[in-house]
Amino acid sequence: YRESIEVDGVSIDEFIYRSGNPVPDILKIDIEGGEIFALPGMIRLLGEARPVLFIEMHGSEAVQAGWELLTGQNYQICRMVPDYPPINTLREEDWKSYWVGFPDGR
């Protein structure tokens, strides 16, 4: 791009818990590779509120980091297709993947 701008960023945990915004039941994440940076900023939300997640993952590093973080928070990762089949191993994933994250017990 010929021009660029800088914008302030804020983690999802900060946006919700420090700024007093409503806690979501569902969260869609489609940030073109930025999910590797966004997911660590929502640990409290994942642990306490346990929203259902819809995520478009970009790149093998993001897939690996997302898998580790979400399974570490006891989320079941499924494909974003009818009947939401579970993803049992990262070997099944491409560089671009569409996930639904279900917290256990939902």
PDB file of N, CA and C in Angstrom:
ATOM      1  N   TYR A   1       0.832  -1.180   0.000  1.00  0.00           N
ATOM      2  CA  TYR A   1       0.000   0.000   0.000  1.00  0.00           C
ATOM      3  C   TYR A   1       0.878   1.245   0.000  1.00  0.00           C
ATOM      4  N   ARG A   2       0.404   2.277  -0.591  1.00  0.00           N
ATOM      5  CA  ARG A   2       1.182   3.511  -0.650  1.00  0.00           C
ATOM      6  C   ARG A   2       1.127   4.293   0.651  1.00  0.00           C
ATOM      7  N   GLU A   3       0.041   4.166   1.354  1.00  0.00           N
ATOM      8  CA  GLU A   3      -0.118   4.887   2.620  1.00  0.00           C
ATOM      9  C   GLU A   3      -0.411   3.895   3.728  1.00  0.00           C
ATOM     10  N   SER A   4      -0.124   4.290   4.930  1.00  0.00           N
ATOM     11  CA  SER A   4      -0.470   3.467   6.078  1.00  0.00           C
ATOM     12  C   SER A   4      -0.930   4.372   7.207  1.00  0.00           C
ATOM     13  N   ILE A   5      -1.646   3.768   8.141  1.00  0.00           N
ATOM     14  CA  ILE A   5      -2.094   4.484   9.331  1.00  0.00           C
ATOM     15  C   ILE A   5      -1.802   3.616  10.537  1.00  0.00           C
ATOM     16  N   GLU A   6      -1.651   4.229  11.674  1.00  0.00           N
ATOM     17  CA  GLU A   6      -1.496   3.497  12.919  1.00  0.00           C
ATOM     18  C   GLU A   6      -2.782   3.618  13.716  1.00  0.00           C
ATOM     19  N   VAL A   7      -3.185   2.503  14.294  1.00  0.00           N
ATOM     20  CA  VAL A   7      -4.368   2.497  15.147  1.00  0.00           C
ATOM     21  C   VAL A   7      -4.003   1.844  16.467  1.00  0.00           C
ATOM     22  N   ASP A   8      -4.636   2.278  17.526  1.00  0.00           N
ATOM     23  CA  ASP A   8      -4.423   1.660  18.826  1.00  0.00           C
ATOM     24  C   ASP A   8      -5.119   0.308  18.846  1.00  0.00           C
ATOM     25  N   GLY A   9      -4.503  -0.634  19.507  1.00  0.00           N
ATOM     26  CA  GLY A   9      -5.104  -1.947  19.668  1.00  0.00           C
ATOM     27  C   GLY A   9      -5.389  -2.215  21.127  1.00  0.00           C
ATOM     28  N   VAL A  10      -6.307  -3.119  21.364  1.00  0.00           N
ATOM     29  CA  VAL A  10      -6.674  -3.495  22.717  1.00  0.00           C
ATOM     30  C   VAL A  10      -7.021  -4.984  22.695  1.00  0.00           C
ATOM     31  N   SER A  11      -6.627  -5.705  23.732  1.00  0.00           N
ATOM     32  CA  SER A  11      -6.964  -7.124  23.797  1.00  0.00           C
ATOM     33  C   SER A  11      -8.462  -7.276  24.061  1.00  0.00           C
ATOM     34  N   ILE A  12      -8.979  -8.434  23.713  1.00  0.00           N
ATOM     35  CA  ILE A  12     -10.398  -8.690  23.953  1.00  0.00           C
ATOM     36  C   ILE A  12     -10.694  -8.705  25.448  1.00  0.00           C
ATOM     37  N   ASP A  13      -9.787  -9.302  26.239  1.00  0.00           N
ATOM     38  CA  ASP A  13      -9.987  -9.284  27.695  1.00  0.00           C
ATOM     39  C   ASP A  13     -10.061  -7.856  28.222  1.00  0.00           C
ATOM     40  N   GLU A  14      -9.169  -7.003  27.756  1.00  0.00           N
ATOM     41  CA  GLU A  14      -9.193  -5.607  28.204  1.00  0.00           C
ATOM     42  C   GLU A  14     -10.471  -4.909  27.745  1.00  0.00           C
ATOM     43  N   PHE A  15     -10.872  -5.133  26.503  1.00  0.00           N
ATOM     44  CA  PHE A  15     -12.082  -4.515  25.951  1.00  0.00           C
ATOM     45  C   PHE A  15     -13.309  -4.889  26.774  1.00  0.00           C
ATOM     46  N   ILE A  16     -13.356  -6.112  27.237  1.00  0.00           N
ATOM     47  CA  ILE A  16     -14.530  -6.577  27.987  1.00  0.00           C
ATOM     48  C   ILE A  16     -14.405  -6.266  29.471  1.00  0.00           C
ATOM     49  N   TYR A  17     -13.327  -6.726  30.098  1.00  0.00           N
ATOM     50  CA  TYR A  17     -13.260  -6.684  31.551  1.00  0.00           C
ATOM     51  C   TYR A  17     -12.792  -5.346  32.120  1.00  0.00           C
ATOM     52  N   ARG A  18     -11.939  -4.640  31.419  1.00  0.00           N
ATOM     53  CA  ARG A  18     -11.508  -3.331  31.927  1.00  0.00           C
ATOM     54  C   ARG A  18     -12.389  -2.198  31.442  1.00  0.00           C
ATOM     55  N   SER A  19     -12.935  -2.348  30.248  1.00  0.00           N
ATOM     56  CA  SER A  19     -13.736  -1.265  29.670  1.00  0.00           C
ATOM     57  C   SER A  19     -15.223  -1.422  29.928  1.00  0.00           C
ATOM     58  N   GLY A  20     -15.629  -2.548  30.514  1.00  0.00           N
ATOM     59  CA  GLY A  20     -17.023  -2.731  30.896  1.00  0.00           C
ATOM     60  C   GLY A  20     -17.960  -3.061  29.752  1.00  0.00           C
ATOM     61  N   ASN A  21     -17.463  -3.597  28.663  1.00  0.00           N
ATOM     62  CA  ASN A  21     -18.324  -3.987  27.553  1.00  0.00           C
ATOM     63  C   ASN A  21     -18.967  -5.339  27.837  1.00  0.00           C
ATOM     64  N   PRO A  22     -20.088  -5.639  27.180  1.00  0.00           N
ATOM     65  CA  PRO A  22     -20.784  -6.908  27.443  1.00  0.00           C
ATOM     66  C   PRO A  22     -19.919  -8.118  27.085  1.00  0.00           C
ATOM     67  N   VAL A  23     -20.114  -9.174  27.838  1.00  0.00           N
ATOM     68  CA  VAL A  23     -19.414 -10.432  27.591  1.00  0.00           C
ATOM     69  C   VAL A  23     -20.165 -11.185  26.495  1.00  0.00           C
ATOM     70  N   PRO A  24     -19.491 -11.582  25.421  1.00  0.00           N
ATOM     71  CA  PRO A  24     -20.185 -12.263  24.329  1.00  0.00           C
ATOM     72  C   PRO A  24     -20.423 -13.739  24.606  1.00  0.00           C
ATOM     73  N   ASP A  25     -21.486 -14.277  24.016  1.00  0.00           N
ATOM     74  CA  ASP A  25     -21.750 -15.716  24.036  1.00  0.00           C
ATOM     75  C   ASP A  25     -21.120 -16.389  22.823  1.00  0.00           C
ATOM     76  N   ILE A  26     -20.961 -15.603  21.754  1.00  0.00           N
ATOM     77  CA  ILE A  26     -20.387 -16.078  20.495  1.00  0.00           C
ATOM     78  C   ILE A  26     -19.376 -15.040  20.039  1.00  0.00           C
ATOM     79  N   LEU A  27     -18.257 -15.502  19.471  1.00  0.00           N
ATOM     80  CA  LEU A  27     -17.226 -14.587  18.999  1.00  0.00           C
ATOM     81  C   LEU A  27     -16.746 -15.055  17.631  1.00  0.00           C
ATOM     82  N   LYS A  28     -16.783 -14.154  16.646  1.00  0.00           N
ATOM     83  CA  LYS A  28     -16.270 -14.443  15.312  1.00  0.00           C
ATOM     84  C   LYS A  28     -14.921 -13.752  15.160  1.00  0.00           C
ATOM     85  N   ILE A  29     -13.929 -14.508  14.697  1.00  0.00           N
ATOM     86  CA  ILE A  29     -12.585 -13.969  14.508  1.00  0.00           C
ATOM     87  C   ILE A  29     -12.173 -14.221  13.061  1.00  0.00           C
ATOM     88  N   ASP A  30     -12.032 -13.157  12.303  1.00  0.00           N
ATOM     89  CA  ASP A  30     -11.597 -13.233  10.906  1.00  0.00           C
ATOM     90  C   ASP A  30     -10.705 -12.025  10.683  1.00  0.00           C
ATOM     91  N   ILE A  31      -9.432 -12.155  11.053  1.00  0.00           N
ATOM     92  CA  ILE A  31      -8.531 -10.998  11.032  1.00  0.00           C
ATOM     93  C   ILE A  31      -7.261 -11.266  10.228  1.00  0.00           C
ATOM     94  N   GLU A  32      -7.402 -12.091   9.204  1.00  0.00           N
ATOM     95  CA  GLU A  32      -6.377 -12.269   8.175  1.00  0.00           C
ATOM     96  C   GLU A  32      -4.968 -12.486   8.716  1.00  0.00           C
ATOM     97  N   GLY A  33      -4.823 -13.452   9.580  1.00  0.00           N
ATOM     98  CA  GLY A  33      -3.517 -13.787  10.121  1.00  0.00           C
ATOM     99  C   GLY A  33      -3.253 -13.214  11.501  1.00  0.00           C
ATOM    100  N   GLY A  34      -4.060 -12.284  11.951  1.00  0.00           N
ATOM    101  CA  GLY A  34      -3.871 -11.678  13.263  1.00  0.00           C
ATOM    102  C   GLY A  34      -4.380 -12.521  14.410  1.00  0.00           C
ATOM    103  N   GLU A  35      -5.016 -13.646  14.097  1.00  0.00           N
ATOM    104  CA  GLU A  35      -5.560 -14.487  15.169  1.00  0.00           C
ATOM    105  C   GLU A  35      -4.453 -14.997  16.099  1.00  0.00           C
ATOM    106  N   ILE A  36      -3.254 -15.159  15.588  1.00  0.00           N
ATOM    107  CA  ILE A  36      -2.137 -15.604  16.428  1.00  0.00           C
ATOM    108  C   ILE A  36      -1.832 -14.573  17.520  1.00  0.00           C
ATOM    109  N   PHE A  37      -2.170 -13.303  17.281  1.00  0.00           N
ATOM    110  CA  PHE A  37      -1.976 -12.247  18.277  1.00  0.00           C
ATOM    111  C   PHE A  37      -3.230 -12.033  19.126  1.00  0.00           C
ATOM    112  N   ALA A  38      -4.403 -12.256  18.551  1.00  0.00           N
ATOM    113  CA  ALA A  38      -5.657 -11.999  19.261  1.00  0.00           C
ATOM    114  C   ALA A  38      -5.989 -13.070  20.288  1.00  0.00           C
ATOM    115  N   LEU A  39      -5.767 -14.316  19.952  1.00  0.00           N
ATOM    116  CA  LEU A  39      -6.169 -15.399  20.852  1.00  0.00           C
ATOM    117  C   LEU A  39      -5.515 -15.321  22.234  1.00  0.00           C
ATOM    118  N   PRO A  40      -4.226 -15.030  22.353  1.00  0.00           N
ATOM    119  CA  PRO A  40      -3.644 -14.916  23.699  1.00  0.00           C
ATOM    120  C   PRO A  40      -4.228 -13.759  24.519  1.00  0.00           C
ATOM    121  N   GLY A  41      -4.848 -12.804  23.872  1.00  0.00           N
ATOM    122  CA  GLY A  41      -5.448 -11.673  24.572  1.00  0.00           C
ATOM    123  C   GLY A  41      -6.870 -11.914  25.034  1.00  0.00           C
ATOM    124  N   MET A  42      -7.297 -13.176  24.996  1.00  0.00           N
ATOM    125  CA  MET A  42      -8.654 -13.487  25.456  1.00  0.00           C
ATOM    126  C   MET A  42      -8.689 -14.689  26.395  1.00  0.00           C
ATOM    127  N   ILE A  43      -7.593 -14.917  27.092  1.00  0.00           N
ATOM    128  CA  ILE A  43      -7.506 -16.063  28.007  1.00  0.00           C
ATOM    129  C   ILE A  43      -8.582 -15.999  29.089  1.00  0.00           C
ATOM    130  N   ARG A  44      -8.784 -14.839  29.671  1.00  0.00           N
ATOM    131  CA  ARG A  44      -9.794 -14.721  30.729  1.00  0.00           C
ATOM    132  C   ARG A  44     -11.185 -15.002  30.172  1.00  0.00           C
ATOM    133  N   LEU A  45     -11.486 -14.447  29.015  1.00  0.00           N
ATOM    134  CA  LEU A  45     -12.793 -14.677  28.390  1.00  0.00           C
ATOM    135  C   LEU A  45     -13.011 -16.164  28.139  1.00  0.00           C
ATOM    136  N   LEU A  46     -11.995 -16.829  27.594  1.00  0.00           N
ATOM    137  CA  LEU A  46     -12.120 -18.256  27.312  1.00  0.00           C
ATOM    138  C   LEU A  46     -12.302 -19.072  28.575  1.00  0.00           C
ATOM    139  N   GLY A  47     -11.626 -18.691  29.636  1.00  0.00           N
ATOM    140  CA  GLY A  47     -11.706 -19.432  30.889  1.00  0.00           C
ATOM    141  C   GLY A  47     -12.967 -19.176  31.685  1.00  0.00           C
ATOM    142  N   GLU A  48     -13.499 -17.953  31.612  1.00  0.00           N
ATOM    143  CA  GLU A  48     -14.652 -17.588  32.442  1.00  0.00           C
ATOM    144  C   GLU A  48     -15.979 -17.618  31.683  1.00  0.00           C
ATOM    145  N   ALA A  49     -16.059 -16.929  30.571  1.00  0.00           N
ATOM    146  CA  ALA A  49     -17.332 -16.793  29.857  1.00  0.00           C
ATOM    147  C   ALA A  49     -17.595 -17.961  28.915  1.00  0.00           C
ATOM    148  N   ARG A  50     -16.500 -18.560  28.368  1.00  0.00           N
ATOM    149  CA  ARG A  50     -16.590 -19.744  27.527  1.00  0.00           C
ATOM    150  C   ARG A  50     -17.484 -19.545  26.294  1.00  0.00           C
ATOM    151  N   PRO A  51     -17.246 -18.503  25.487  1.00  0.00           N
ATOM    152  CA  PRO A  51     -18.078 -18.312  24.298  1.00  0.00           C
ATOM    153  C   PRO A  51     -17.792 -19.371  23.232  1.00  0.00           C
ATOM    154  N   VAL A  52     -18.760 -19.576  22.354  1.00  0.00           N
ATOM    155  CA  VAL A  52     -18.541 -20.369  21.153  1.00  0.00           C
ATOM    156  C   VAL A  52     -17.738 -19.493  20.200  1.00  0.00           C
ATOM    157  N   LEU A  53     -16.756 -20.078  19.517  1.00  0.00           N
ATOM    158  CA  LEU A  53     -15.867 -19.329  18.642  1.00  0.00           C
ATOM    159  C   LEU A  53     -16.029 -19.770  17.194  1.00  0.00           C
ATOM    160  N   PHE A  54     -16.043 -18.818  16.291  1.00  0.00           N
ATOM    161  CA  PHE A  54     -15.981 -19.064  14.854  1.00  0.00           C
ATOM    162  C   PHE A  54     -14.712 -18.366  14.378  1.00  0.00           C
ATOM    163  N   ILE A  55     -13.743 -19.141  13.874  1.00  0.00           N
ATOM    164  CA  ILE A  55     -12.436 -18.583  13.577  1.00  0.00           C
ATOM    165  C   ILE A  55     -11.970 -19.009  12.186  1.00  0.00           C
ATOM    166  N   GLU A  56     -11.510 -18.037  11.416  1.00  0.00           N
ATOM    167  CA  GLU A  56     -10.797 -18.340  10.187  1.00  0.00           C
ATOM    168  C   GLU A  56      -9.316 -18.246  10.510  1.00  0.00           C
ATOM    169  N   MET A  57      -8.608 -19.377  10.409  1.00  0.00           N
ATOM    170  CA  MET A  57      -7.197 -19.448  10.749  1.00  0.00           C
ATOM    171  C   MET A  57      -6.361 -19.296   9.485  1.00  0.00           C
ATOM    172  N   HIS A  58      -5.250 -18.564   9.588  1.00  0.00           N
ATOM    173  CA  HIS A  58      -4.343 -18.339   8.463  1.00  0.00           C
ATOM    174  C   HIS A  58      -2.924 -18.712   8.855  1.00  0.00           C
ATOM    175  N   GLY A  59      -2.353 -19.706   8.210  1.00  0.00           N
ATOM    176  CA  GLY A  59      -0.952 -20.037   8.411  1.00  0.00           C
ATOM    177  C   GLY A  59      -0.731 -21.133   9.426  1.00  0.00           C
ATOM    178  N   SER A  60       0.317 -21.897   9.203  1.00  0.00           N
ATOM    179  CA  SER A  60       0.605 -23.037  10.071  1.00  0.00           C
ATOM    180  C   SER A  60       0.948 -22.616  11.495  1.00  0.00           C
ATOM    181  N   GLU A  61       1.612 -21.473  11.666  1.00  0.00           N
ATOM    182  CA  GLU A  61       1.931 -21.008  13.024  1.00  0.00           C
ATOM    183  C   GLU A  61       0.668 -20.642  13.783  1.00  0.00           C
ATOM    184  N   ALA A  62      -0.268 -19.970  13.113  1.00  0.00           N
ATOM    185  CA  ALA A  62      -1.529 -19.598  13.760  1.00  0.00           C
ATOM    186  C   ALA A  62      -2.338 -20.841  14.108  1.00  0.00           C
ATOM    187  N   VAL A  63      -2.360 -21.814  13.199  1.00  0.00           N
ATOM    188  CA  VAL A  63      -3.094 -23.057  13.460  1.00  0.00           C
ATOM    189  C   VAL A  63      -2.502 -23.766  14.673  1.00  0.00           C
ATOM    190  N   GLN A  64      -1.183 -23.875  14.735  1.00  0.00           N
ATOM    191  CA  GLN A  64      -0.528 -24.538  15.862  1.00  0.00           C
ATOM    192  C   GLN A  64      -0.801 -23.796  17.175  1.00  0.00           C
ATOM    193  N   ALA A  65      -0.615 -22.477  17.168  1.00  0.00           N
ATOM    194  CA  ALA A  65      -0.828 -21.681  18.386  1.00  0.00           C
ATOM    195  C   ALA A  65      -2.293 -21.718  18.808  1.00  0.00           C
ATOM    196  N   GLY A  66      -3.195 -21.598  17.861  1.00  0.00           N
ATOM    197  CA  GLY A  66      -4.622 -21.648  18.167  1.00  0.00           C
ATOM    198  C   GLY A  66      -5.035 -22.988  18.744  1.00  0.00           C
ATOM    199  N   TRP A  67      -4.519 -24.058  18.149  1.00  0.00           N
ATOM    200  CA  TRP A  67      -4.814 -25.405  18.639  1.00  0.00           C
ATOM    201  C   TRP A  67      -4.360 -25.564  20.091  1.00  0.00           C
ATOM    202  N   GLU A  68      -3.124 -25.183  20.364  1.00  0.00           N
ATOM    203  CA  GLU A  68      -2.588 -25.330  21.715  1.00  0.00           C
ATOM    204  C   GLU A  68      -3.359 -24.498  22.727  1.00  0.00           C
ATOM    205  N   LEU A  69      -3.666 -23.257  22.367  1.00  0.00           N
ATOM    206  CA  LEU A  69      -4.371 -22.380  23.292  1.00  0.00           C
ATOM    207  C   LEU A  69      -5.791 -22.889  23.552  1.00  0.00           C
ATOM    208  N   LEU A  70      -6.522 -23.216  22.496  1.00  0.00           N
ATOM    209  CA  LEU A  70      -7.921 -23.615  22.663  1.00  0.00           C
ATOM    210  C   LEU A  70      -8.069 -24.983  23.315  1.00  0.00           C
ATOM    211  N   THR A  71      -7.263 -25.943  22.915  1.00  0.00           N
ATOM    212  CA  THR A  71      -7.363 -27.245  23.576  1.00  0.00           C
ATOM    213  C   THR A  71      -6.893 -27.134  25.027  1.00  0.00           C
ATOM    214  N   GLY A  72      -5.946 -26.236  25.302  1.00  0.00           N
ATOM    215  CA  GLY A  72      -5.520 -25.985  26.676  1.00  0.00           C
ATOM    216  C   GLY A  72      -6.613 -25.370  27.534  1.00  0.00           C
ATOM    217  N   GLN A  73      -7.572 -24.729  26.889  1.00  0.00           N
ATOM    218  CA  GLN A  73      -8.728 -24.154  27.592  1.00  0.00           C
ATOM    219  C   GLN A  73      -9.946 -25.086  27.514  1.00  0.00           C
ATOM    220  N   ASN A  74      -9.715 -26.337  27.142  1.00  0.00           N
ATOM    221  CA  ASN A  74     -10.763 -27.363  27.047  1.00  0.00           C
ATOM    222  C   ASN A  74     -11.848 -27.035  26.023  1.00  0.00           C
ATOM    223  N   TYR A  75     -11.426 -26.479  24.894  1.00  0.00           N
ATOM    224  CA  TYR A  75     -12.334 -26.275  23.770  1.00  0.00           C
ATOM    225  C   TYR A  75     -12.212 -27.449  22.827  1.00  0.00           C
ATOM    226  N   GLN A  76     -13.351 -27.852  22.270  1.00  0.00           N
ATOM    227  CA  GLN A  76     -13.349 -28.842  21.205  1.00  0.00           C
ATOM    228  C   GLN A  76     -13.334 -28.069  19.890  1.00  0.00           C
ATOM    229  N   ILE A  77     -12.381 -28.382  19.021  1.00  0.00           N
ATOM    230  CA  ILE A  77     -12.252 -27.686  17.748  1.00  0.00           C
ATOM    231  C   ILE A  77     -12.895 -28.539  16.666  1.00  0.00           C
ATOM    232  N   CYS A  78     -13.808 -27.916  15.929  1.00  0.00           N
ATOM    233  CA  CYS A  78     -14.550 -28.615  14.883  1.00  0.00           C
ATOM    234  C   CYS A  78     -14.450 -27.840  13.575  1.00  0.00           C
ATOM    235  N   ARG A  79     -14.731 -28.527  12.484  1.00  0.00           N
ATOM    236  CA  ARG A  79     -14.770 -27.861  11.175  1.00  0.00           C
ATOM    237  C   ARG A  79     -16.035 -27.025  11.057  1.00  0.00           C
ATOM    238  N   MET A  80     -15.903 -25.914  10.367  1.00  0.00           N
ATOM    239  CA  MET A  80     -17.042 -25.043  10.139  1.00  0.00           C
ATOM    240  C   MET A  80     -17.788 -25.508   8.877  1.00  0.00           C
ATOM    241  N   VAL A  81     -18.389 -26.693   8.984  1.00  0.00           N
ATOM    242  CA  VAL A  81     -19.198 -27.304   7.938  1.00  0.00           C
ATOM    243  C   VAL A  81     -20.404 -27.930   8.622  1.00  0.00           C
ATOM    244  N   PRO A  82     -21.422 -28.332   7.853  1.00  0.00           N
ATOM    245  CA  PRO A  82     -22.588 -28.948   8.495  1.00  0.00           C
ATOM    246  C   PRO A  82     -22.201 -30.094   9.432  1.00  0.00           C
ATOM    247  N   ASP A  83     -22.881 -30.181  10.527  1.00  0.00           N
ATOM    248  CA  ASP A  83     -22.689 -31.166  11.594  1.00  0.00           C
ATOM    249  C   ASP A  83     -21.406 -30.969  12.396  1.00  0.00           C
ATOM    250  N   TYR A  84     -20.600 -29.967  12.077  1.00  0.00           N
ATOM    251  CA  TYR A  84     -19.400 -29.606  12.840  1.00  0.00           C
ATOM    252  C   TYR A  84     -18.554 -30.818  13.244  1.00  0.00           C
ATOM    253  N   PRO A  85     -18.003 -31.558  12.280  1.00  0.00           N
ATOM    254  CA  PRO A  85     -17.172 -32.705  12.670  1.00  0.00           C
ATOM    255  C   PRO A  85     -15.930 -32.252  13.432  1.00  0.00           C
ATOM    256  N   PRO A  86     -15.565 -32.984  14.476  1.00  0.00           N
ATOM    257  CA  PRO A  86     -14.394 -32.597  15.258  1.00  0.00           C
ATOM    258  C   PRO A  86     -13.102 -32.760  14.465  1.00  0.00           C
ATOM    259  N   ILE A  87     -12.147 -31.909  14.772  1.00  0.00           N
ATOM    260  CA  ILE A  87     -10.801 -32.015  14.225  1.00  0.00           C
ATOM    261  C   ILE A  87      -9.972 -32.701  15.298  1.00  0.00           C
ATOM    262  N   ASN A  88      -9.448 -33.854  14.975  1.00  0.00           N
ATOM    263  CA  ASN A  88      -8.757 -34.654  15.980  1.00  0.00           C
ATOM    264  C   ASN A  88      -7.247 -34.483  15.978  1.00  0.00           C
ATOM    265  N   THR A  89      -6.706 -33.939  14.900  1.00  0.00           N
ATOM    266  CA  THR A  89      -5.263 -33.762  14.802  1.00  0.00           C
ATOM    267  C   THR A  89      -4.962 -32.596  13.867  1.00  0.00           C
ATOM    268  N   LEU A  90      -3.869 -31.936  14.114  1.00  0.00           N
ATOM    269  CA  LEU A  90      -3.482 -30.824  13.250  1.00  0.00           C
ATOM    270  C   LEU A  90      -3.039 -31.284  11.869  1.00  0.00           C
ATOM    271  N   ARG A  91      -2.715 -32.541  11.713  1.00  0.00           N
ATOM    272  CA  ARG A  91      -2.330 -33.057  10.397  1.00  0.00           C
ATOM    273  C   ARG A  91      -3.463 -32.903   9.396  1.00  0.00           C
ATOM    274  N   GLU A  92      -4.693 -32.754   9.880  1.00  0.00           N
ATOM    275  CA  GLU A  92      -5.854 -32.605   9.013  1.00  0.00           C
ATOM    276  C   GLU A  92      -5.999 -31.183   8.473  1.00  0.00           C
ATOM    277  N   GLU A  93      -5.221 -30.231   8.992  1.00  0.00           N
ATOM    278  CA  GLU A  93      -5.435 -28.823   8.693  1.00  0.00           C
ATOM    279  C   GLU A  93      -4.508 -28.294   7.600  1.00  0.00           C
ATOM    280  N   ASP A  94      -5.055 -27.375   6.790  1.00  0.00           N
ATOM    281  CA  ASP A  94      -4.289 -26.663   5.780  1.00  0.00           C
ATOM    282  C   ASP A  94      -3.828 -25.339   6.359  1.00  0.00           C
ATOM    283  N   TRP A  95      -3.145 -24.551   5.553  1.00  0.00           N
ATOM    284  CA  TRP A  95      -2.672 -23.237   6.019  1.00  0.00           C
ATOM    285  C   TRP A  95      -3.844 -22.303   6.284  1.00  0.00           C
ATOM    286  N   LYS A  96      -4.992 -22.558   5.656  1.00  0.00           N
ATOM    287  CA  LYS A  96      -6.200 -21.758   5.915  1.00  0.00           C
ATOM    288  C   LYS A  96      -7.286 -22.724   6.351  1.00  0.00           C
ATOM    289  N   SER A  97      -7.788 -22.539   7.565  1.00  0.00           N
ATOM    290  CA  SER A  97      -8.769 -23.446   8.143  1.00  0.00           C
ATOM    291  C   SER A  97      -9.917 -22.655   8.748  1.00  0.00           C
ATOM    292  N   TYR A  98     -11.077 -23.264   8.758  1.00  0.00           N
ATOM    293  CA  TYR A  98     -12.269 -22.649   9.334  1.00  0.00           C
ATOM    294  C   TYR A  98     -12.712 -23.508  10.508  1.00  0.00           C
ATOM    295  N   TRP A  99     -12.643 -22.914  11.699  1.00  0.00           N
ATOM    296  CA  TRP A  99     -12.913 -23.650  12.928  1.00  0.00           C
ATOM    297  C   TRP A  99     -14.147 -23.117  13.650  1.00  0.00           C
ATOM    298  N   VAL A 100     -14.781 -24.035  14.378  1.00  0.00           N
ATOM    299  CA  VAL A 100     -15.763 -23.668  15.401  1.00  0.00           C
ATOM    300  C   VAL A 100     -15.210 -24.253  16.694  1.00  0.00           C
ATOM    301  N   GLY A 101     -15.090 -23.414  17.702  1.00  0.00           N
ATOM    302  CA  GLY A 101     -14.594 -23.854  19.001  1.00  0.00           C
ATOM    303  C   GLY A 101     -15.744 -23.936  19.987  1.00  0.00           C
ATOM    304  N   PHE A 102     -15.996 -25.143  20.475  1.00  0.00           N
ATOM    305  CA  PHE A 102     -17.057 -25.365  21.458  1.00  0.00           C
ATOM    306  C   PHE A 102     -16.441 -25.612  22.817  1.00  0.00           C
ATOM    307  N   PRO A 103     -16.841 -24.839  23.825  1.00  0.00           N
ATOM    308  CA  PRO A 103     -16.361 -25.142  25.178  1.00  0.00           C
ATOM    309  C   PRO A 103     -16.996 -26.442  25.652  1.00  0.00           C
ATOM    310  N   ASP A 104     -16.257 -27.230  26.437  1.00  0.00           N
ATOM    311  CA  ASP A 104     -16.807 -28.468  26.954  1.00  0.00           C
ATOM    312  C   ASP A 104     -18.085 -28.191  27.730  1.00  0.00           C
ATOM    313  N   GLY A 105     -19.028 -29.080  27.598  1.00  0.00           N
ATOM    314  CA  GLY A 105     -20.274 -28.960  28.359  1.00  0.00           C
ATOM    315  C   GLY A 105     -21.359 -28.158  27.673  1.00  0.00           C
ATOM    316  N   ARG A 106     -21.112 -27.669  26.464  1.00  0.00           N
ATOM    317  CA  ARG A 106     -22.176 -26.939  25.754  1.00  0.00           C
ATOM    318  C   ARG A 106     -22.797 -27.785  24.705  1.00  0.00           C
TER     319      ARG A 106
END
